[in-house]
N, CA, C and O atoms as a MOPAC input file, in Angstrom:
PM7 MOZYME 1SCF
protein

 N      0.83000 1    -1.19200 1     0.00000 1
 C      0.00000 1     0.00000 1     0.00000 1
 C      0.87300 1     1.25300 1     0.00000 1
 O      0.57900 1     2.22700 1    -0.69300 1
 N      1.95200 1     1.21400 1     0.78900 1
 C      2.82700 1     2.37600 1     0.87300 1
 C      3.46000 1     2.67300 1    -0.49100 1
 O      3.59100 1     3.83400 1    -0.87900 1
 N      3.85000 1     1.62000 1    -1.21300 1
 C      4.45800 1     1.81700 1    -2.53000 1
 C      3.46800 1     2.44400 1    -3.50500 1
 O      3.84000 1     3.28900 1    -4.31900 1
 N      2.21400 1     2.03100 1    -3.41900 1
 C      1.18100 1     2.59100 1    -4.30000 1
 C      0.98800 1     4.07200 1    -4.00300 1
 O      0.90700 1     4.89200 1    -4.91700 1
 N      0.91600 1     4.40900 1    -2.71900 1
 C      0.72700 1     5.81000 1    -2.33300 1
 C      1.90900 1     6.64800 1    -2.79100 1
 O      1.72600 1     7.74500 1    -3.32000 1
 N      3.12500 1     6.13800 1    -2.59200 1
 C      4.29900 1     6.89300 1    -3.00800 1
 C      4.37800 1     7.02400 1    -4.52800 1
 O      4.76700 1     8.07200 1    -5.04200 1
 N      4.01200 1     5.97300 1    -5.23900 1
 C      4.10900 1     5.99700 1    -6.69900 1
 C      3.08000 1     6.92800 1    -7.33000 1
 O      3.38400 1     7.62500 1    -8.29700 1
 N      1.88200 1     6.94200 1    -6.79700 1
 C      0.79200 1     7.71600 1    -7.39200 1
 C      0.37700 1     8.90600 1    -6.52600 1
 O     -0.77900 1     9.32700 1    -6.58300 1
 N      1.27800 1     9.44400 1    -5.74200 1
 C      0.91000 1    10.49600 1    -4.79200 1
 C      0.37200 1    11.75500 1    -5.47100 1
 O     -0.53700 1    12.38900 1    -4.93600 1
 N      0.90100 1    12.13100 1    -6.62200 1
 C      0.39000 1    13.32900 1    -7.29900 1
 C     -1.02900 1    13.09500 1    -7.80600 1
 O     -1.90600 1    13.93500 1    -7.60800 1
 N     -1.25600 1    11.97100 1    -8.45000 1
 C     -2.60300 1    11.65600 1    -8.94200 1
 C     -3.58900 1    11.54300 1    -7.78900 1
 O     -4.70900 1    12.04700 1    -7.87000 1
 N     -3.17000 1    10.88200 1    -6.72000 1
 C     -4.03600 1    10.74700 1    -5.55100 1
 C     -4.33300 1    12.10500 1    -4.92600 1
 O     -5.43800 1    12.33200 1    -4.43400 1
 N     -3.35000 1    13.01200 1    -4.94100 1
 C     -3.56100 1    14.35700 1    -4.39400 1
 C     -4.63400 1    15.10000 1    -5.17100 1
 O     -5.51400 1    15.72900 1    -4.58300 1
 N     -4.56000 1    15.02500 1    -6.48100 1
 C     -5.54300 1    15.71900 1    -7.32200 1
 C     -6.93000 1    15.10600 1    -7.13100 1
 O     -7.91600 1    15.82900 1    -6.98700 1
 N     -7.00300 1    13.78000 1    -7.13000 1
 C     -8.28900 1    13.10600 1    -6.92900 1
 C     -8.86600 1    13.46100 1    -5.57100 1
 O    -10.05800 1    13.74500 1    -5.45500 1
 N     -8.01600 1    13.44700 1    -4.53200 1
 C     -8.48400 1    13.76500 1    -3.18200 1
 C     -8.95600 1    15.21200 1    -3.10000 1
 O     -9.95900 1    15.49100 1    -2.44400 1
 N     -8.25300 1    16.14100 1    -3.75500 1
 C     -8.67300 1    17.54800 1    -3.75400 1
 C    -10.04100 1    17.69800 1    -4.41500 1
 O    -10.86100 1    18.49800 1    -3.96300 1
 N    -10.29400 1    16.93800 1    -5.47700 1
 C    -11.60300 1    16.98800 1    -6.13500 1
 C    -12.69100 1    16.38100 1    -5.25300 1
 O    -13.82000 1    16.87100 1    -5.23400 1
 N    -12.36000 1    15.32500 1    -4.52900 1
 C    -13.32300 1    14.73800 1    -3.59000 1
 C    -13.66700 1    15.74300 1    -2.49900 1
 O    -14.83400 1    15.89600 1    -2.13900 1
 N    -12.65700 1    16.42600 1    -1.97200 1
 C    -12.89200 1    17.45100 1    -0.94700 1
 C    -13.79700 1    18.54300 1    -1.50600 1
 O    -14.73700 1    18.97500 1    -0.83800 1
 N    -13.51700 1    18.98800 1    -2.72800 1
 C    -14.34300 1    20.02300 1    -3.35300 1
 C    -15.78800 1    19.56200 1    -3.46200 1
 O    -16.71000 1    20.32000 1    -3.15900 1
 N    -15.98600 1    18.33200 1    -3.89100 1
 C    -17.34600 1    17.80300 1    -4.01000 1
 C    -18.05300 1    17.70700 1    -2.67200 1
 O    -19.21700 1    18.09000 1    -2.55300 1
 N    -17.35600 1    17.19800 1    -1.66300 1
 C    -17.97200 1    17.04900 1    -0.34600 1
 C    -18.27200 1    18.39700 1     0.30400 1
 O    -19.31900 1    18.57500 1     0.92500 1
 N    -17.35000 1    19.33900 1     0.15800 1
 C    -17.55300 1    20.65200 1     0.77600 1
 C    -18.57300 1    21.49500 1     0.01500 1
 O    -19.08400 1    22.47800 1     0.55000 1
 N    -18.87000 1    21.12300 1    -1.21500 1
 C    -19.86000 1    21.85500 1    -2.00600 1
 C    -21.28100 1    21.37000 1    -1.76600 1
 O    -22.23700 1    21.98700 1    -2.23600 1
 N    -21.42500 1    20.26800 1    -1.03800 1
 C    -22.76400 1    19.73800 1    -0.75400 1
 C    -23.52300 1    20.68800 1     0.16000 1
 O    -22.95600 1    21.19500 1     1.12900 1
 N    -24.78800 1    20.93500 1    -0.13000 1
 C    -25.59200 1    21.76200 1     0.77500 1
 C    -25.71600 1    21.09500 1     2.14700 1
 O    -25.78400 1    19.87000 1     2.25000 1
 N    -25.74400 1    21.90200 1     3.17400 1
 C    -25.80000 1    21.40000 1     4.54000 1
 C    -27.02500 1    20.57100 1     4.85700 1
 O    -26.96200 1    19.68600 1     5.71000 1
 N    -28.14400 1    20.83500 1     4.19000 1
 C    -29.36700 1    20.09200 1     4.50200 1
 C    -29.29700 1    18.64600 1     4.01500 1
 O    -30.11300 1    17.82300 1     4.42800 1
 N    -28.34000 1    18.32100 1     3.14500 1
 C    -28.20100 1    16.94600 1     2.66600 1
 C    -27.31200 1    16.10000 1     3.57400 1
 O    -27.15600 1    14.90000 1     3.34800 1
 N    -26.74300 1    16.70900 1     4.57700 1
 C    -25.86700 1    15.99300 1     5.50600 1
 C    -26.65200 1    15.73500 1     6.78300 1
 O    -27.20800 1    16.66700 1     7.36400 1
 N    -26.70500 1    14.47200 1     7.23400 1
 C    -27.47900 1    14.17200 1     8.44600 1
 C    -26.91400 1    14.88500 1     9.66800 1
 O    -25.70900 1    15.11900 1     9.76000 1
 N    -27.78400 1    15.22300 1    10.59400 1
 C    -27.38400 1    15.92700 1    11.81200 1
 C    -27.61300 1    15.02600 1    13.02300 1
 O    -28.69600 1    14.46800 1    13.20100 1
 N    -26.59700 1    14.89700 1    13.83600 1
 C    -26.67800 1    14.12000 1    15.07100 1
 C    -26.22000 1    15.01200 1    16.21300 1
 O    -25.16600 1    15.64100 1    16.12400 1
 N    -26.99500 1    15.07100 1    17.27600 1
 C    -26.67800 1    15.96200 1    18.38700 1
 C    -25.34800 1    15.63400 1    19.04500 1
 O    -24.58100 1    16.53900 1    19.37400 1
 N    -25.06000 1    14.33200 1    19.24500 1
 C    -23.81800 1    13.99900 1    19.93700 1
 C    -22.59900 1    14.36000 1    19.09100 1
 O    -21.53500 1    14.63400 1    19.64500 1
 N    -22.72900 1    14.36800 1    17.75700 1
 C    -21.62200 1    14.76800 1    16.90200 1
 C    -21.35600 1    16.26100 1    17.00700 1
 O    -20.20800 1    16.69600 1    16.91100 1
 N    -22.40000 1    17.04600 1    17.20300 1
 C    -22.22500 1    18.48900 1    17.36300 1
 C    -21.46700 1    18.80100 1    18.64700 1
 O    -20.67900 1    19.74600 1    18.69100 1
 N    -21.70200 1    18.01400 1    19.68400 1
 C    -21.00700 1    18.24200 1    20.95200 1
 C    -19.50700 1    17.98400 1    20.80900 1
 O    -18.70400 1    18.63300 1    21.47900 1
 N    -19.12900 1    17.06100 1    19.95700 1
 C    -17.72000 1    16.72200 1    19.77200 1
 C    -17.04700 1    17.56600 1    18.69600 1
 O    -15.86900 1    17.37200 1    18.39900 1
 N    -17.78800 1    18.49400 1    18.11700 1
 C    -17.29000 1    19.30400 1    16.99400 1
 C    -16.78700 1    18.37600 1    15.89300 1
 O    -15.69800 1    18.55800 1    15.35100 1
 N    -17.61300 1    17.37100 1    15.57700 1
 C    -17.24900 1    16.33100 1    14.61900 1
 C    -16.87100 1    16.90100 1    13.26200 1
 O    -15.94100 1    16.41300 1    12.62000 1
 N    -17.58300 1    17.92900 1    12.82200 1
 C    -17.29700 1    18.49600 1    11.50200 1
 C    -15.89200 1    19.07800 1    11.42600 1
 O    -15.24600 1    19.00800 1    10.38000 1
 N    -15.41900 1    19.64700 1    12.51600 1
 C    -14.05900 1    20.20700 1    12.52500 1
 C    -13.01900 1    19.10600 1    12.37800 1
 O    -12.02600 1    19.27400 1    11.67000 1
 N    -13.24700 1    17.97800 1    13.04900 1
 C    -12.32800 1    16.84200 1    12.96200 1
 C    -12.33500 1    16.23800 1    11.56100 1
 O    -11.29100 1    15.82800 1    11.05400 1
 N    -13.49700 1    16.18400 1    10.94400 1
 C    -13.58800 1    15.65200 1     9.57800 1
 C    -12.81900 1    16.54700 1     8.61600 1
 O    -12.05700 1    16.05500 1     7.78400 1
 N    -13.01600 1    17.85500 1     8.72500 1
 C    -12.29300 1    18.78200 1     7.84900 1
 C    -10.78500 1    18.68700 1     8.08100 1
 O    -10.00900 1    18.65700 1     7.12600 1
 N    -10.37800 1    18.64100 1     9.32700 1
 C     -8.94800 1    18.52600 1     9.62900 1
 C     -8.37700 1    17.24100 1     9.03800 1
 O     -7.27400 1    17.24300 1     8.49300 1
 N     -9.11800 1    16.15700 1     9.14400 1
 C     -8.66000 1    14.88300 1     8.58900 1
 C     -8.55000 1    14.91000 1     7.07900 1
 O     -7.58900 1    14.38600 1     6.51400 1
 N     -9.53200 1    15.51900 1     6.41700 1
 C     -9.50400 1    15.58700 1     4.94900 1
 C     -8.28600 1    16.36300 1     4.46100 1
 O     -7.60300 1    15.93700 1     3.53000 1
 N     -8.02000 1    17.49700 1     5.08800 1
 C     -6.90700 1    18.31000 1     4.63100 1
 C     -5.56600 1    17.75900 1     5.09300 1
 O     -4.54200 1    18.03400 1     4.46800 1
 N     -5.55100 1    16.98800 1     6.17800 1
 C     -4.33100 1    16.29300 1     6.58000 1
 C     -3.93700 1    15.27100 1     5.51700 1
 O     -2.76300 1    15.15500 1     5.16700 1
 N     -4.91700 1    14.53500 1     5.00900 1
 C     -4.64200 1    13.55700 1     3.94900 1
 C     -4.12100 1    14.27100 1     2.70700 1
 O     -3.16200 1    13.81100 1     2.08900 1
 N     -4.73800 1    15.38500 1     2.33700 1
 C     -4.29100 1    16.14700 1     1.17100 1
 C     -2.84500 1    16.61500 1     1.34900 1
 O     -2.02400 1    16.44000 1     0.44800 1
 N     -2.53400 1    17.19900 1     2.48700 1
 C     -1.16700 1    17.67100 1     2.74400 1
 C     -0.17900 1    16.51100 1     2.74600 1
 O      0.93700 1    16.65000 1     2.24700 1
 N     -0.57400 1    15.37700 1     3.29800 1
 C      0.31200 1    14.21200 1     3.34200 1
 C      0.62200 1    13.69800 1     1.94300 1
 O      1.77300 1    13.38800 1     1.63800 1
 N     -0.39200 1    13.60500 1     1.09600 1
 C     -0.16400 1    13.13600 1    -0.27500 1
 C      0.75400 1    14.07800 1    -1.04400 1
 O      1.64300 1    13.63100 1    -1.76900 1
 N      0.53900 1    15.36900 1    -0.88700 1
 C      1.40600 1    16.34700 1    -1.55700 1
 C      2.82300 1    16.25800 1    -1.00500 1
 O      3.79200 1    16.34500 1    -1.76000 1
 N      2.94700 1    16.08500 1     0.30400 1
 C      4.25700 1    15.96700 1     0.93800 1
 C      5.00900 1    14.75000 1     0.39800 1
 O      6.19500 1    14.85100 1     0.08400 1
 N      4.33600 1    13.60500 1     0.28800 1
 C      4.97900 1    12.40100 1    -0.24900 1
 C      5.45300 1    12.62400 1    -1.68300 1
 O      6.53900 1    12.18300 1    -2.06000 1
 N      4.64200 1    13.30700 1    -2.47200 1
 C      5.02600 1    13.59900 1    -3.85300 1
 C      6.27200 1    14.48100 1    -3.88800 1
 O      7.20600 1    14.21300 1    -4.64400 1
 N      6.28400 1    15.52600 1    -3.07600 1
 C      7.42100 1    16.44500 1    -3.07800 1
 C      8.68400 1    15.78700 1    -2.53900 1
 O      9.78600 1    16.10900 1    -2.98500 1
 N      8.54100 1    14.87300 1    -1.59000 1
 C      9.71100 1    14.14900 1    -1.08800 1
 C     10.32500 1    13.27500 1    -2.17600 1
 O     11.54800 1    13.17500 1    -2.27400 1
 N      9.50200 1    12.65300 1    -2.98000 1
 C     10.00500 1    11.82300 1    -4.07800 1
 C     10.77700 1    12.64200 1    -5.09200 1
 O     11.74300 1    12.15900 1    -5.68300 1
 N     10.36200 1    13.86500 1    -5.29200 1
 C     10.98900 1    14.73500 1    -6.28500 1
 C     12.17100 1    15.51100 1    -5.70500 1
 O     12.74500 1    16.36400 1    -6.38200 1
 N     12.53400 1    15.22000 1    -4.45400 1
 C     13.62900 1    15.92000 1    -3.77600 1
 C     13.45000 1    17.43300 1    -3.83900 1
 O     14.38800 1    18.16900 1    -4.14400 1
 N     12.25200 1    17.87900 1    -3.55200 1
 C     11.93400 1    19.30400 1    -3.59700 1
 C     12.56100 1    20.03700 1    -2.42000 1
 O     12.84000 1    19.44600 1    -1.37600 1
 N     12.77400 1    21.31900 1    -2.60600 1
 C     13.34400 1    22.13700 1    -1.54200 1
 C     12.31200 1    22.36700 1    -0.43900 1
 O     11.11100 1    22.18000 1    -0.63500 1
 N     12.81300 1    22.77400 1     0.71900 1
 C     11.91400 1    23.05700 1     1.84300 1
 C     10.94900 1    24.18500 1     1.49800 1
 O      9.78700 1    24.15900 1     1.90400 1
 N     11.42900 1    25.17500 1     0.74800 1
 C     10.56000 1    26.29100 1     0.36500 1
 C      9.38200 1    25.81200 1    -0.47700 1
 O      8.26200 1    26.29400 1    -0.30900 1
 N      9.62700 1    24.87500 1    -1.37500 1
 C      8.55300 1    24.34400 1    -2.20800 1
 C      7.56700 1    23.54800 1    -1.35700 1
 O      6.35800 1    23.61200 1    -1.58100 1
 N      8.08000 1    22.80200 1    -0.38700 1
 C      7.20800 1    22.04700 1     0.51900 1
 C      6.34100 1    23.01000 1     1.31900 1
 O      5.13900 1    22.78700 1     1.45800 1
 N      6.93300 1    24.07300 1     1.84300 1
 C      6.16700 1    25.07000 1     2.60100 1
 C      5.12200 1    25.75200 1     1.71700 1
 O      4.00700 1    26.02100 1     2.16200 1
 N      5.48700 1    26.02700 1     0.47200 1
 C      4.55900 1    26.66800 1    -0.45500 1
 C      3.33000 1    25.79000 1    -0.68500 1
 O      2.20200 1    26.28000 1    -0.62000 1
 N      3.53300 1    24.51300 1    -0.95000 1
 C      2.39600 1    23.62800 1    -1.19600 1
 C      1.58100 1    23.38700 1     0.06700 1
 O      0.36600 1    23.20100 1    -0.00500 1
 N      2.23500 1    23.38800 1     1.21600 1
 C      1.51000 1    23.28400 1     2.48000 1
 C      0.61100 1    24.50800 1     2.65700 1
 O     -0.55000 1    24.37600 1     3.04200 1
 N      1.14900 1    25.70000 1     2.37500 1
 C      0.36200 1    26.93200 1     2.48700 1
 C     -0.77700 1    26.94900 1     1.46700 1
 O     -1.87800 1    27.40600 1     1.77500 1
 N     -0.52000 1    26.45800 1     0.26500 1
 C     -1.57700 1    26.40500 1    -0.75200 1
 C     -2.69600 1    25.45000 1    -0.34300 1
 O     -3.86500 1    25.70200 1    -0.63300 1
 N     -2.34400 1    24.36300 1     0.32600 1
 C     -3.37100 1    23.43500 1     0.82100 1
 C     -4.23500 1    24.10500 1     1.87800 1
 O     -5.45200 1    23.91600 1     1.90500 1
 N     -3.61200 1    24.88200 1     2.74200 1
 C     -4.36200 1    25.60400 1     3.77400 1
 C     -5.26900 1    26.64900 1     3.12600 1
 O     -6.42800 1    26.79000 1     3.51700 1
 N     -4.75400 1    27.37900 1     2.14600 1
 C     -5.57400 1    28.37200 1     1.44500 1
 C     -6.73200 1    27.71300 1     0.71000 1
 O     -7.83400 1    28.26000 1     0.66900 1
 N     -6.49200 1    26.55500 1     0.13800 1
 C     -7.56200 1    25.80200 1    -0.53100 1
 C     -8.65500 1    25.46200 1     0.46900 1
 O     -9.84200 1    25.59800 1     0.17300 1
 N     -8.25300 1    25.02200 1     1.65000 1
 C     -9.23000 1    24.69900 1     2.69200 1
 C    -10.00100 1    25.92200 1     3.16000 1
 O    -11.20800 1    25.84900 1     3.38700 1
 N     -9.31800 1    27.03200 1     3.30400 1
 C     -9.98400 1    28.26000 1     3.75700 1
 C    -10.92400 1    28.82300 1     2.69000 1
 O    -11.92300 1    29.46600 1     3.01300 1
 N    -10.60100 1    28.58000 1     1.42700 1
 C    -11.44200 1    29.12700 1     0.36200 1
 C    -12.75300 1    28.36400 1     0.20200 1
 O    -13.70300 1    28.87300 1    -0.39100 1
 N    -12.80200 1    27.14600 1     0.73100 1
 C    -14.04000 1    26.37400 1     0.62500 1
 C    -14.92500 1    26.74800 1     1.77000 1
 O    -16.03200 1    26.22300 1     1.89300 1

């Protein structure tokens, strides 16, 4: 599994970013509401998890390409901006 993720990290990053876009574009009324999930701030954890996966996939891709630290920081910042823009 690790070899697959490392080999296809760029493709997986793009696919995952599109999945995030689709999920975050869904109207709120189509998402079920549970009271106990609201108490745990479940939506915040889900968003953090989605963008953690995105950052991890991009990081693996950049590590394979022996990218500089500045490039890694740039893509990390772009992932955060992508999350904030949704």
